[in-house]
Structures are given as structure tokens and as C-alpha cells.
Amino acid sequence: MGGSKVAVVSCTTYGKKEVEAAVKRGFELIGGVAAFAAQGERIVLKPNVLWGDSPEKCINTHPEVFGAVGRALQGTGAVLSYGDSPGFGKPESHMRRAGIKAVADELGIGLADFENGREVEFSGSPSVKKFTVAVGALECNGIVSIPKLKTHGLMRLTGAIKNSFGCIPGMLTHAFHVRIPNPYDFAKMLVGLNLLLKPRLYIMDGIVGMEGNGPRGGNPVDMGFLLLSRDPVALDTVMCMSVGLDPKILPTNVFGMEYGLGTCDPSKIEMLGDPIERFVKPDFDMVRTPIVSGPRYRVSSVLKRLLYPRPVIIEGRCVRCGTCVEVCPTDPKALSYKTKGRETPPVYQYKRCIRCFCCQEICPESAIVIKRPLLARMRRRAPAKATVGLK
Ligand code: SF4
Ligand code: SF4
């Protein structure tokens, strides 16, 4: 298998022809589509489908990117399926509303089972040694991951490494947040999961990304590229460069390199295709300070308030749908309605809140924002290292 090569391919619209040409070029740059699938192999496509929102909102991997990747791989004679676990509700209905199912049906790509899981022991993981993985992600010869470039409340940015989390079925993703509330430990778990699943290739939809209050409530932003790589750490490193962020701000990159998943050292990444400098957006709206971590359960509530970011509901935007309450993984829940009639928005009990930000992630109205206390905001802002040292 090749080294840490990342193909950067310009693509400015979701027009079918342009996306198809960009995917074809990306495959050529990275070694040809035949290097990733062969006649009769069962390959699972893993797009990022957080929720069944329309493609225009740019929350999920765009159906045209999914379709172009599918068509390219079908040319090898591989048998494709697809899946993701949105963590709440039926994957099929999310896939339909996200526009992925229509493209998959047209191409004869079946939905894999991402609702049921099987336990797998994996000693090669740096922390968690046992995962329950979606049956569909296990019963295949290989996975091709198709992440989306977006901001993320817990992990700052969500890219290639984080996309594999959708191979954990259903509500088990929430259980992971309860079990591993510390974002650095969470990042280590994600690295272990990627080492276990070993997707053959990662293809990032960075044509239109999401900035601000992502991963669901942010704003679409034209980025204009696709990234392709076998190395998810290298791919996420180039993603960081495109937004002017020091790649080492993301613990997934740091642990990814430490535990042998890939490299976040720009001098060890070979860039192919278009120069990343063409796409860099230093004003990309995101939090650029290191992620706050700490002994959450041992500090006093006063210190917690001073140090740790917390989710807050903007009352005027809340439509009282209750999704945030349903998705909150703690028991008892850390936010609830004061009255049965839902006359007012849900109310937080921060003492119980583990800061997983699942509520912020899922709110359909962008009504939940993450407030960072003064001390957290005063932390050193990491310098941007856009393209320094790239080969
Ligand atoms: S998910 Fe958002 S809109 Fe729905 S109740 Fe919670 S805060 Fe309000
Ligand atoms: S209130 Fe939100 S951030 Fe806190 S535990 Fe529940 S889902 Fe996570």
C-alpha cells in the first residue's frame, strides 16, 4: 500500500459532470480505481449522513459525490453497498431525505445493515479494545469512506477519522459519549476504530463545507475541492491546512500519528493534483483554540462554569421539537422540559451534562450554541500553518 499521498482536486459545483470528472481525476492521481477494488469484491461506501437533511444544506456528503464514487468503483466489477448510522432514527429514512438513496437505487447499490452490530475485540487499539460494529461494515471486503468537511462542537472539525464513527450502530454511539466524555480519550477511541476498520480509501467532499455552528447548524461555505487519500490523518491534515488551522489542534491527528494510523507531519505528506494554497480559507469560521479537557467529574460546579464550554439554547430559535432531549445520552438526562406542554424550551442541568454536544449537533434549528467561558476563550490561539513544509 502506498505512503501518505493526498490528492487535491478542484471541483467548484455539484454538477454531475464536474463531480464525475473530479472523482475520476482523483482516482488517477492516487493510483487508479483498480488499486481500491476488484471484480466481485464487496465494498461498502460510507458517506457522512448525520441527519436526513436536503443536499442544499450541505450537512451530509452530497449525493453527486456519493454517486460519482459509486460509478467509478462499479467500473471495477466490485459489488457495492452503502450505509451510515445517524445515531437516531432509521438509516434508510435519513438516506432517502438526504438524497443518497435515490442515487444508490439508480445505481443498484443496496443499503447495508448499519442498525445491528457485532462485537469485535481488537488489541491493536490504543484505548477501547472492544467495539460493536455495524454488521454491514463487517460483512464486506473493504470500506470506502466519503466524509464531509465540517465544523464539529466536540472535535472542532469532522473529517476522515471521525467519519468511521458512523460504523457504530444506532444508539451505541451515544453510549460511547457517556463512557468516554473526555474529547482526547474520544479521539483515541476514534483512532482505534479506524485502525480496526481500515477503510481502503477516504474521499472528502470539500466542495461546499460547513463553518460556524456545525455539524448541523452551521453555514455552507464554498471550499472547491475533493481530497483523496489512503491515510485519514494526512487527509485531515490537509483539511486543516485548507482552513488555516494547525493540524495538531485536532487530537485525532495527534493520536492518529502517535498510534500509527497515519501522519500529520506536513513534511511527510506528498500532495498531488492542485496546490492546496489555491483553496485556503484563513477566515473559515471555527473555534481555533485547543480543545478543553479535564477531570470533569472532580471539579466544583463553579470551576466547571469558568473552565468548560457548555451548550446554551437560544430561546427565539427553538421550536420545541424535543430532538435535543431525546438525543441526550445521560441518565437522567441533562436537559428536559419544565412542563409537559413544552410551553418553553428545554432547560439544562449542567451538573449532569458531560459536554458531549450531541444536543447541539442534532438541533434542526441551529438553536443550540456552545458558549465558551472567558478562561477557555483566553487560551492560546494556535497559529495557522497553511502550507508550510509541504512536499
Ligand atoms: S432540538 Fe433545538 S429546536 Fe428542538 S427543542 Fe432542542 S433546542 Fe429547541
Ligand atoms: S445536555 Fe447536551 S451536551 Fe449535555 S450531556 Fe446532554 S446532549 Fe450532551
Short mmCIF file of C-alpha atoms and ligand atoms in Angstrom, two decimals:
data_model
loop_
_atom_site.label_atom_id
_atom_site.label_comp_id
_atom_site.label_asym_id
_atom_site.label_seq_id
_atom_site.Cartn_x
_atom_site.Cartn_y
_atom_site.Cartn_z
CA MET A 1 0.00 0.00 0.00
CA GLY A 2 1.25 3.49 -0.81
CA GLY A 3 2.53 6.15 1.59
CA SER A 4 0.89 9.35 2.74
CA LYS A 5 -0.25 10.79 -0.52
CA VAL A 6 -3.16 13.17 -0.63
CA ALA A 7 -4.78 14.10 -3.93
CA VAL A 8 -6.32 17.56 -4.05
CA VAL A 9 -8.74 18.02 -6.92
CA SER A 10 -10.51 21.24 -7.77
CA CYS A 11 -14.29 20.92 -8.06
CA THR A 12 -16.43 24.00 -7.67
CA THR A 13 -20.01 22.76 -8.16
CA TYR A 14 -22.14 19.72 -7.54
CA GLY A 15 -22.92 19.41 -11.23
CA LYS A 16 -22.91 15.72 -12.14
CA LYS A 17 -20.34 16.03 -14.93
CA GLU A 18 -17.91 18.16 -12.94
CA VAL A 19 -18.04 15.92 -9.89
CA GLU A 20 -17.63 12.81 -12.01
CA ALA A 21 -14.59 14.28 -13.77
CA ALA A 22 -13.06 15.35 -10.44
CA VAL A 23 -13.56 11.92 -8.86
CA LYS A 24 -12.07 10.26 -11.96
CA ARG A 25 -9.05 12.58 -11.82
CA GLY A 26 -8.65 11.98 -8.09
CA PHE A 27 -8.58 8.22 -8.59
CA GLU A 28 -5.98 8.58 -11.34
CA LEU A 29 -3.78 10.72 -9.09
CA ILE A 30 -4.00 8.30 -6.17
CA GLY A 31 -3.11 5.17 -8.14
CA GLY A 32 -6.17 4.30 -10.22
CA VAL A 33 -9.53 2.94 -9.14
CA ALA A 34 -8.34 -0.66 -9.64
CA ALA A 35 -5.99 -0.16 -6.68
CA PHE A 36 -9.02 0.06 -4.38
CA ALA A 37 -11.50 -2.57 -5.61
CA ALA A 38 -11.56 -5.65 -7.78
CA GLN A 39 -14.10 -7.78 -9.64
CA GLY A 40 -16.53 -9.41 -7.23
CA GLU A 41 -15.25 -7.73 -4.06
CA ARG A 42 -17.89 -6.44 -1.68
CA ILE A 43 -17.19 -2.77 -0.96
CA VAL A 44 -19.21 -0.61 1.43
CA LEU A 45 -19.49 3.11 0.76
CA LYS A 46 -19.65 5.08 4.00
CA PRO A 47 -20.91 8.63 3.37
CA ASN A 48 -21.37 11.07 6.25
CA VAL A 49 -25.13 11.30 6.78
CA LEU A 50 -25.73 12.99 10.10
CA TRP A 51 -29.44 13.54 9.50
CA GLY A 52 -31.93 13.39 6.66
CA ASP A 53 -31.47 16.99 5.58
CA SER A 54 -31.64 18.10 1.95
CA PRO A 55 -28.36 18.31 -0.01
CA GLU A 56 -28.64 22.12 -0.29
CA LYS A 57 -27.95 22.43 3.44
CA CYS A 58 -24.52 20.82 2.93
CA ILE A 59 -24.77 18.85 6.17
CA ASN A 60 -24.16 15.45 4.61
CA THR A 61 -21.93 14.04 1.91
CA HIS A 62 -23.51 15.29 -1.30
CA PRO A 63 -25.39 12.65 -3.36
CA GLU A 64 -23.45 13.61 -6.51
CA VAL A 65 -20.14 12.85 -4.78
CA PHE A 66 -21.55 9.57 -3.48
CA GLY A 67 -22.84 8.71 -6.97
CA ALA A 68 -19.59 9.56 -8.75
CA VAL A 69 -17.57 7.44 -6.31
CA GLY A 70 -20.08 4.60 -6.72
CA ARG A 71 -19.95 4.71 -10.53
CA ALA A 72 -16.14 4.74 -10.53
CA LEU A 73 -15.93 1.73 -8.22
CA GLN A 74 -18.62 -0.17 -10.11
CA GLY A 75 -16.34 0.06 -13.14
CA THR A 76 -14.01 -2.43 -11.43
CA GLY A 77 -16.75 -5.04 -11.13
CA ALA A 78 -16.93 -4.66 -7.35
CA VAL A 79 -20.31 -5.21 -5.68
CA LEU A 80 -21.25 -2.11 -3.72
CA SER A 81 -23.45 -1.40 -0.74
CA TYR A 82 -23.68 1.69 1.46
CA GLY A 83 -24.53 2.71 4.97
CA ASP A 84 -24.17 5.07 7.91
CA SER A 85 -25.59 5.20 11.38
CA PRO A 86 -27.10 8.59 12.11
CA GLY A 87 -27.42 7.51 15.74
CA PHE A 88 -31.10 8.34 15.93
CA GLY A 89 -33.92 7.00 13.75
CA LYS A 90 -33.81 4.65 10.77
CA PRO A 91 -30.78 4.98 8.48
CA GLU A 92 -32.94 4.34 5.40
CA SER A 93 -35.20 7.29 6.04
CA HIS A 94 -32.22 9.61 6.63
CA MET A 95 -30.61 8.33 3.43
CA ARG A 96 -33.81 8.97 1.48
CA ARG A 97 -34.21 12.53 2.73
CA ALA A 98 -30.52 13.25 2.21
CA GLY A 99 -30.86 12.29 -1.47
CA ILE A 100 -28.38 9.41 -1.17
CA LYS A 101 -30.95 6.62 -1.53
CA ALA A 102 -32.26 7.86 -4.89
CA VAL A 103 -28.73 7.82 -6.35
CA ALA A 104 -27.97 4.44 -4.77
CA ASP A 105 -31.21 2.94 -6.15
CA GLU A 106 -30.41 4.25 -9.61
CA LEU A 107 -27.00 2.57 -9.46
CA GLY A 108 -28.32 -0.64 -7.92
CA ILE A 109 -26.33 -0.11 -4.70
CA GLY A 110 -28.10 -1.74 -1.76
CA LEU A 111 -28.37 -0.44 1.79
CA ALA A 112 -26.13 -2.39 4.16
CA ASP A 113 -27.18 -3.25 7.71
CA PHE A 114 -25.98 -0.37 9.89
CA GLU A 115 -28.68 -0.91 12.54
CA ASN A 116 -27.40 -4.16 14.02
CA GLY A 117 -23.92 -4.76 15.30
CA ARG A 118 -21.47 -7.47 16.27
CA GLU A 119 -18.87 -7.26 18.98
CA VAL A 120 -15.26 -7.29 17.80
CA GLU A 121 -12.21 -7.47 20.03
CA PHE A 122 -9.22 -5.51 18.81
CA SER A 123 -6.00 -5.46 20.78
CA GLY A 124 -4.38 -3.02 18.31
CA SER A 125 -6.50 -0.12 19.59
CA PRO A 126 -4.79 2.42 21.88
CA SER A 127 -7.67 2.53 24.37
CA VAL A 128 -11.01 0.80 23.74
CA LYS A 129 -10.32 -2.86 22.93
CA LYS A 130 -13.86 -3.97 22.13
CA PHE A 131 -16.18 -2.37 19.59
CA THR A 132 -19.68 -3.21 18.47
CA VAL A 133 -19.51 -2.58 14.75
CA ALA A 134 -22.39 -2.40 12.26
CA VAL A 135 -22.89 -5.74 10.52
CA GLY A 136 -22.74 -4.01 7.14
CA ALA A 137 -19.28 -2.61 7.88
CA LEU A 138 -18.04 -6.06 8.92
CA GLU A 139 -19.53 -8.22 6.18
CA CYS A 140 -17.54 -6.77 3.33
CA ASN A 141 -14.09 -6.91 1.78
CA GLY A 142 -13.43 -3.22 2.22
CA ILE A 143 -14.81 0.22 3.12
CA VAL A 144 -14.53 3.41 1.12
CA SER A 145 -15.19 6.34 3.43
CA ILE A 146 -16.71 9.55 1.99
CA PRO A 147 -16.55 12.21 4.75
CA LYS A 148 -17.69 15.82 4.62
CA LEU A 149 -15.63 18.87 5.65
CA LYS A 150 -17.49 20.44 8.59
CA THR A 151 -17.05 22.10 11.95
CA HIS A 152 -17.89 19.99 15.00
CA GLY A 153 -18.78 21.01 18.56
CA LEU A 154 -16.76 18.31 20.30
CA MET A 155 -13.87 17.68 17.90
CA ARG A 156 -13.51 21.15 16.25
CA LEU A 157 -13.61 19.70 12.72
CA THR A 158 -15.05 16.44 11.49
CA GLY A 159 -13.27 14.71 8.64
CA ALA A 160 -11.92 11.33 7.62
CA ILE A 161 -11.10 9.93 11.07
CA LYS A 162 -14.40 10.94 12.64
CA ASN A 163 -16.46 9.57 9.72
CA SER A 164 -15.78 6.00 10.82
CA PHE A 165 -17.78 6.63 14.00
CA GLY A 166 -20.91 6.07 11.88
CA CYS A 167 -19.90 2.39 11.66
CA ILE A 168 -21.02 2.04 15.28
CA PRO A 169 -24.71 1.18 15.06
CA GLY A 170 -27.60 3.24 16.40
CA MET A 171 -27.78 4.41 19.96
CA LEU A 172 -24.44 2.81 20.79
CA THR A 173 -22.77 5.97 19.53
CA HIS A 174 -24.43 7.83 22.40
CA ALA A 175 -23.26 5.21 24.87
CA PHE A 176 -19.71 5.93 23.75
CA HIS A 177 -20.14 9.58 24.67
CA VAL A 178 -21.21 8.61 28.18
CA ARG A 179 -18.40 6.10 28.52
CA ILE A 180 -15.75 8.42 27.09
CA PRO A 181 -16.70 12.03 27.87
CA ASN A 182 -13.15 13.37 27.60
CA PRO A 183 -12.60 14.56 23.98
CA TYR A 184 -8.96 13.44 23.99
CA ASP A 185 -9.94 9.91 25.04
CA PHE A 186 -12.72 10.05 22.50
CA ALA A 187 -10.19 10.93 19.79
CA LYS A 188 -8.05 7.97 20.85
CA MET A 189 -11.09 5.69 20.54
CA LEU A 190 -11.74 7.02 17.01
CA VAL A 191 -8.15 6.28 16.04
CA GLY A 192 -8.56 2.72 17.33
CA LEU A 193 -11.77 2.32 15.36
CA ASN A 194 -10.03 3.40 12.14
CA LEU A 195 -7.15 1.02 12.84
CA LEU A 196 -9.72 -1.76 13.20
CA LEU A 197 -11.89 -0.94 10.17
CA LYS A 198 -9.04 0.20 7.90
CA PRO A 199 -11.09 1.85 5.17
CA ARG A 200 -9.22 1.40 1.89
CA LEU A 201 -9.70 4.95 0.81
CA TYR A 202 -11.08 8.21 2.15
CA ILE A 203 -12.65 10.70 -0.29
CA MET A 204 -13.60 14.01 1.30
CA ASP A 205 -16.46 16.10 -0.04
CA GLY A 206 -14.92 19.54 0.41
CA ILE A 207 -16.79 21.15 -2.49
CA VAL A 208 -19.05 23.06 -0.12
CA GLY A 209 -18.08 22.66 3.52
CA MET A 210 -19.73 23.88 6.69
CA GLU A 211 -18.40 26.57 9.02
CA GLY A 212 -19.73 28.07 12.27
CA ASN A 213 -22.17 26.11 14.41
CA GLY A 214 -21.60 22.71 12.75
CA PRO A 215 -22.01 19.86 12.22
CA ARG A 216 -25.71 20.54 11.51
CA GLY A 217 -26.42 24.16 12.35
CA GLY A 218 -23.54 25.91 10.60
CA ASN A 219 -23.33 27.77 7.30
CA PRO A 220 -22.32 26.35 3.92
CA VAL A 221 -19.04 27.71 2.62
CA ASP A 222 -17.53 27.22 -0.84
CA MET A 223 -14.23 25.35 -0.48
CA GLY A 224 -13.96 23.96 -4.02
CA PHE A 225 -12.14 20.65 -3.73
CA LEU A 226 -12.17 16.92 -3.18
CA LEU A 227 -9.44 15.20 -1.17
CA LEU A 228 -8.48 11.56 -1.65
CA SER A 229 -6.08 9.53 0.45
CA ARG A 230 -5.46 6.11 1.97
CA ASP A 231 -4.18 7.92 5.06
CA PRO A 232 -7.01 9.56 7.08
CA VAL A 233 -4.57 11.51 9.26
CA ALA A 234 -2.84 13.00 6.23
CA LEU A 235 -6.20 13.79 4.67
CA ASP A 236 -7.44 15.53 7.83
CA THR A 237 -4.13 17.39 8.00
CA VAL A 238 -4.68 18.80 4.52
CA MET A 239 -8.27 19.61 5.51
CA CYS A 240 -6.85 21.64 8.43
CA MET A 241 -4.49 23.47 6.07
CA SER A 242 -7.40 24.42 3.86
CA VAL A 243 -8.98 26.31 6.77
CA GLY A 244 -5.67 27.72 8.06
CA LEU A 245 -5.65 25.57 11.21
CA ASP A 246 -2.61 23.97 12.83
CA PRO A 247 -3.30 20.23 12.19
CA LYS A 248 -2.09 19.40 15.69
CA ILE A 249 -5.07 21.20 17.22
CA LEU A 250 -7.10 18.12 16.34
CA PRO A 251 -6.39 15.34 18.86
CA THR A 252 -7.47 12.80 16.23
CA ASN A 253 -4.45 13.90 14.15
CA VAL A 254 -2.02 13.83 17.07
CA PHE A 255 -3.14 10.39 18.32
CA GLY A 256 -3.51 9.18 14.73
CA MET A 257 0.17 9.81 14.19
CA GLU A 258 1.20 8.53 17.62
CA TYR A 259 -0.58 5.21 17.12
CA GLY A 260 0.42 4.57 13.53
CA LEU A 261 -2.78 5.43 11.69
CA GLY A 262 -1.00 7.99 9.52
CA THR A 263 0.93 11.22 9.61
CA CYS A 264 0.03 14.78 10.47
CA ASP A 265 3.55 15.98 9.70
CA PRO A 266 3.14 18.12 6.57
CA SER A 267 6.73 17.41 5.52
CA LYS A 268 5.79 13.72 5.19
CA ILE A 269 2.72 14.28 3.07
CA GLU A 270 3.04 14.18 -0.68
CA MET A 271 0.49 16.45 -2.27
CA LEU A 272 -0.80 15.50 -5.68
CA GLY A 273 -3.02 17.41 -8.09
CA ASP A 274 -3.94 21.04 -7.43
CA PRO A 275 -1.93 23.12 -4.94
CA ILE A 276 -3.79 23.43 -1.63
CA GLU A 277 -2.74 27.11 -1.48
CA ARG A 278 -5.44 27.79 -4.06
CA PHE A 279 -8.16 26.77 -1.64
CA VAL A 280 -7.00 28.06 1.76
CA LYS A 281 -9.68 30.00 3.66
CA PRO A 282 -7.95 31.51 6.72
CA ASP A 283 -11.21 33.21 7.77
CA PHE A 284 -13.14 29.94 7.92
CA ASP A 285 -15.40 30.41 10.92
CA MET A 286 -14.44 27.93 13.65
CA VAL A 287 -13.02 27.72 17.16
CA ARG A 288 -9.24 27.62 16.82
CA THR A 289 -8.09 27.19 20.42
CA PRO A 290 -7.06 23.75 21.70
CA ILE A 291 -9.94 21.58 22.93
CA VAL A 292 -10.59 21.98 26.64
CA SER A 293 -10.20 18.77 28.58
CA GLY A 294 -10.04 17.92 32.25
CA PRO A 295 -11.26 15.90 35.20
CA ARG A 296 -14.86 16.86 34.69
CA TYR A 297 -16.33 14.86 37.50
CA ARG A 298 -13.91 16.04 40.14
CA VAL A 299 -14.07 19.80 39.76
CA SER A 300 -16.58 22.01 41.54
CA SER A 301 -19.52 23.36 39.59
CA VAL A 302 -18.11 26.91 39.92
CA LEU A 303 -14.85 25.83 38.31
CA LYS A 304 -16.76 23.89 35.67
CA ARG A 305 -18.63 27.06 34.74
CA LEU A 306 -15.37 29.02 34.49
CA LEU A 307 -13.44 26.45 32.50
CA TYR A 308 -15.67 24.35 30.34
CA PRO A 309 -17.73 25.24 27.30
CA ARG A 310 -21.41 24.48 27.62
CA PRO A 311 -24.41 24.18 25.32
CA VAL A 312 -26.95 27.00 25.51
CA ILE A 313 -30.37 27.25 23.85
CA ILE A 314 -31.22 30.46 22.01
CA GLU A 315 -34.87 30.74 23.01
CA GLY A 316 -36.05 32.66 19.96
CA ARG A 317 -34.86 29.96 17.58
CA CYS A 318 -36.15 26.95 19.49
CA VAL A 319 -39.27 25.32 18.02
CA ARG A 320 -39.51 22.87 20.94
CA CYS A 321 -39.23 19.79 18.76
CA GLY A 322 -37.62 17.84 21.61
CA THR A 323 -34.88 16.25 19.48
CA CYS A 324 -32.16 17.54 21.80
CA VAL A 325 -33.88 15.96 24.82
CA GLU A 326 -34.30 12.63 23.06
CA VAL A 327 -30.69 12.52 21.93
CA CYS A 328 -29.10 13.46 25.28
CA PRO A 329 -27.28 10.28 26.36
CA THR A 330 -27.05 10.81 30.12
CA ASP A 331 -29.33 9.06 32.58
CA PRO A 332 -31.08 11.01 33.97
CA LYS A 333 -31.00 13.43 31.07
CA ALA A 334 -29.08 16.68 31.36
CA LEU A 335 -31.83 18.68 29.70
CA SER A 336 -35.57 18.35 29.92
CA TYR A 337 -38.83 20.25 29.61
CA LYS A 338 -40.10 22.05 32.66
CA THR A 339 -43.68 21.30 31.71
CA LYS A 340 -45.42 18.52 29.80
CA GLY A 341 -46.92 21.03 27.37
CA ARG A 342 -43.49 22.17 26.14
CA GLU A 343 -44.51 25.82 26.56
CA THR A 344 -40.87 26.82 26.94
CA PRO A 345 -37.60 25.43 25.53
CA PRO A 346 -35.88 22.57 27.35
CA VAL A 347 -33.74 23.51 30.34
CA TYR A 348 -30.21 22.30 31.07
CA GLN A 349 -28.97 20.80 34.30
CA TYR A 350 -25.30 21.42 33.76
CA LYS A 351 -24.30 19.31 36.74
CA ARG A 352 -25.33 16.25 34.77
CA CYS A 353 -24.03 17.44 31.42
CA ILE A 354 -20.96 15.62 30.12
CA ARG A 355 -20.40 18.16 27.31
CA CYS A 356 -20.75 15.65 24.51
CA PHE A 357 -22.63 18.32 22.50
CA CYS A 358 -24.92 15.73 20.91
CA CYS A 359 -27.80 18.18 21.53
CA GLN A 360 -26.01 20.98 19.67
CA GLU A 361 -25.02 18.56 16.92
CA ILE A 362 -28.56 17.46 16.23
CA CYS A 363 -30.71 20.60 16.73
CA PRO A 364 -32.51 21.24 13.42
CA GLU A 365 -32.91 24.98 14.03
CA SER A 366 -29.34 25.86 14.98
CA ALA A 367 -30.89 26.93 18.29
CA ILE A 368 -28.13 25.43 20.43
CA VAL A 369 -24.75 27.13 20.51
CA ILE A 370 -21.63 26.37 22.50
CA LYS A 371 -20.74 29.13 24.93
CA ARG A 372 -17.08 29.28 25.82
CA PRO A 373 -16.32 30.89 29.17
CA LEU A 374 -13.74 33.66 29.32
CA LEU A 375 -10.94 31.41 30.59
CA ALA A 376 -11.48 28.97 27.74
CA ARG A 377 -11.52 31.83 25.23
CA MET A 378 -8.28 33.23 26.65
CA ARG A 379 -6.38 30.05 25.81
CA ARG A 380 -3.69 30.42 23.23
CA ARG A 381 -5.00 30.62 19.70
CA ALA A 382 -2.93 28.27 17.61
CA PRO A 383 -1.10 29.84 14.71
CA ALA A 384 -2.23 28.89 11.24
CA LYS A 385 0.29 26.87 9.29
CA ALA A 386 -1.36 26.78 5.94
CA THR A 387 1.08 25.03 3.64
CA VAL A 388 4.49 25.37 5.24
CA GLY A 389 6.80 22.45 4.60
CA LEU A 390 4.66 20.59 2.09
CA LYS A 391 6.42 18.40 -0.40
S1 SF4 B 1 -33.56 20.46 19.24
FE1 SF4 B 1 -33.35 22.66 19.03
S2 SF4 B 1 -35.33 23.37 18.31
FE2 SF4 B 1 -35.61 21.29 19.11
S3 SF4 B 1 -36.19 21.59 21.27
FE3 SF4 B 1 -33.98 21.36 21.24
S4 SF4 B 1 -33.21 23.44 21.11
FE4 SF4 B 1 -35.35 23.52 20.56
S1 SF4 B 2 -27.16 18.26 27.55
FE1 SF4 B 2 -26.23 18.13 25.53
S2 SF4 B 2 -24.05 18.29 25.90
FE2 SF4 B 2 -25.00 17.83 27.86
S3 SF4 B 2 -24.91 15.61 28.02
FE3 SF4 B 2 -26.89 16.09 27.12
S4 SF4 B 2 -26.56 16.03 24.91
FE4 SF4 B 2 -24.54 16.10 25.88
#
